[in-house]
PDB file of C-alpha atoms in Angstrom:
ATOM      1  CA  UNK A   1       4.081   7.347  19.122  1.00  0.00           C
ATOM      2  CA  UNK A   2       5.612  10.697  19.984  1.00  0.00           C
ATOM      3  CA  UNK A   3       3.453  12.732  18.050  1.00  0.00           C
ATOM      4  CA  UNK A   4       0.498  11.759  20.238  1.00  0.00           C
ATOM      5  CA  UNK A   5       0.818  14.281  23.403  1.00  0.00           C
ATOM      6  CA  UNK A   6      -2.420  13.195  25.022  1.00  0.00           C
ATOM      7  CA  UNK A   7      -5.191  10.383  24.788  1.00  0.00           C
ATOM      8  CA  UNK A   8      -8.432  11.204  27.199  1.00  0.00           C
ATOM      9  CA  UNK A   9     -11.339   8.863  27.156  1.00  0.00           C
ATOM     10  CA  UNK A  10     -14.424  10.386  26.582  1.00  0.00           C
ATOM     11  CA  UNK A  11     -17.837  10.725  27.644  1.00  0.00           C
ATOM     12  CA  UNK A  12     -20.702  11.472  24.941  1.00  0.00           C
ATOM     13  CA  UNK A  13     -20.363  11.363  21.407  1.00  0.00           C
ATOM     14  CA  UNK A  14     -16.858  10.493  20.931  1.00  0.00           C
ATOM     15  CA  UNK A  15     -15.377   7.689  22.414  1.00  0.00           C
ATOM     16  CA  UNK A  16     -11.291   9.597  22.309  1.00  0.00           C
ATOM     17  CA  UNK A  17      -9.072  12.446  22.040  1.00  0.00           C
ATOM     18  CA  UNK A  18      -6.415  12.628  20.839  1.00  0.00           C
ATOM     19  CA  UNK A  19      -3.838  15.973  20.694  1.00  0.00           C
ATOM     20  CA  UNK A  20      -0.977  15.478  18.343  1.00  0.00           C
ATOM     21  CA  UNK A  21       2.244  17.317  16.672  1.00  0.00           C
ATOM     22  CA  UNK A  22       2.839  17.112  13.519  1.00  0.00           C
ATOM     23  CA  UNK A  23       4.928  18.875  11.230  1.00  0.00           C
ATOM     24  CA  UNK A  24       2.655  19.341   8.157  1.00  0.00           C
ATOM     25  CA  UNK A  25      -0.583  18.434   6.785  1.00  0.00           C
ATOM     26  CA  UNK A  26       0.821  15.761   4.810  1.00  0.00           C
ATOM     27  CA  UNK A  27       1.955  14.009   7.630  1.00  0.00           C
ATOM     28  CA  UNK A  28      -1.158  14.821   9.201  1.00  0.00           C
ATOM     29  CA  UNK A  29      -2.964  12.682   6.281  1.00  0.00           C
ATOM     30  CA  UNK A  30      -1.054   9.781   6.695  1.00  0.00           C
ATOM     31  CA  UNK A  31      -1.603  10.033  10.622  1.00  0.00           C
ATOM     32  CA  UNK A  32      -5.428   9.904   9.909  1.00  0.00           C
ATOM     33  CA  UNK A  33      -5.251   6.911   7.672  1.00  0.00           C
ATOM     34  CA  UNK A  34      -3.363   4.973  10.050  1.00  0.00           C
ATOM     35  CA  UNK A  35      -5.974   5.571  12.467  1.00  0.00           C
ATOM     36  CA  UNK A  36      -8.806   4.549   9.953  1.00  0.00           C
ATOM     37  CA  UNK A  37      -7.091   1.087   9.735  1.00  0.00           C
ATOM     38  CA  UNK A  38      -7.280   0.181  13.285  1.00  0.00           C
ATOM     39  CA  UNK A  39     -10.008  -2.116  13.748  1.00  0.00           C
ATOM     40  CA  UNK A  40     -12.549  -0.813  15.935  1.00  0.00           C
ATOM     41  CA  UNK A  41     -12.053   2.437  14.530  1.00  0.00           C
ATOM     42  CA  UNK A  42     -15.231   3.437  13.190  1.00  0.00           C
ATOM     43  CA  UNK A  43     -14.644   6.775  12.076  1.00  0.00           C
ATOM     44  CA  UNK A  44     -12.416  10.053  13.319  1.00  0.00           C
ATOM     45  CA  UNK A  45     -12.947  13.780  13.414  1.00  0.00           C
ATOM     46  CA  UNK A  46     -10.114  16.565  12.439  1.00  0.00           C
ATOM     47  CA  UNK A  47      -9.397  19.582  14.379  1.00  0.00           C
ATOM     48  CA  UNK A  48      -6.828  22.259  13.970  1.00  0.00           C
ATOM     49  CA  UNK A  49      -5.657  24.622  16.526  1.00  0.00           C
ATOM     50  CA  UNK A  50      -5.299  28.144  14.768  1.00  0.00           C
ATOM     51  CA  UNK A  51      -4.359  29.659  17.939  1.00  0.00           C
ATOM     52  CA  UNK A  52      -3.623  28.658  21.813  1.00  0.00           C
ATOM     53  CA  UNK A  53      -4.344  31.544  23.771  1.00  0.00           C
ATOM     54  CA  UNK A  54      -3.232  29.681  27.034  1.00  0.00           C
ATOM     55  CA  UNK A  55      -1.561  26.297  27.233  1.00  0.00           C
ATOM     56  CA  UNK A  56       0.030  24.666  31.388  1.00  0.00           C
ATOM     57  CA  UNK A  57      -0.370  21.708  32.906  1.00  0.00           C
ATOM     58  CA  UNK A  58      -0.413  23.883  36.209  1.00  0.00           C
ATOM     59  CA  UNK A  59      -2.805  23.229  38.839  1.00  0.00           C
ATOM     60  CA  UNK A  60      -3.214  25.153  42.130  1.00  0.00           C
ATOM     61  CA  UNK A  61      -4.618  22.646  44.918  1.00  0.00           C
TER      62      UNK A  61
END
């Protein structure tokens, strides 16, 4: 799905994250719900980015 930028398995209380792009909160409702029907799912929390103060995928080694 091209909305889904990034999936990182977690350690602790979540089990996933996910970052997604989507282009309004309606959309953003129907994403959710189609996340609640996968089984296995047991339940999802929402976040919204306000603002992104910094944002690379540069690393210096």
């Amino acid at each position: 799905r091209p909305e889904v930028l990034e999936i990182h398995e977690m350690a602790g209380e979540h089990d996933l994250l996910l970052k997604v792009v989507l282009e309004n909160t309606e959309r953003l409702n129907v994403f959710l719900h189609e996340i609640d029907r996968i089984e296995g799912v047991a339940g999802s929390r929402t976040y919204l980015v306000l603002k992104t103060e910094k944002e690379t995928t540069a690393v210096d080694i």
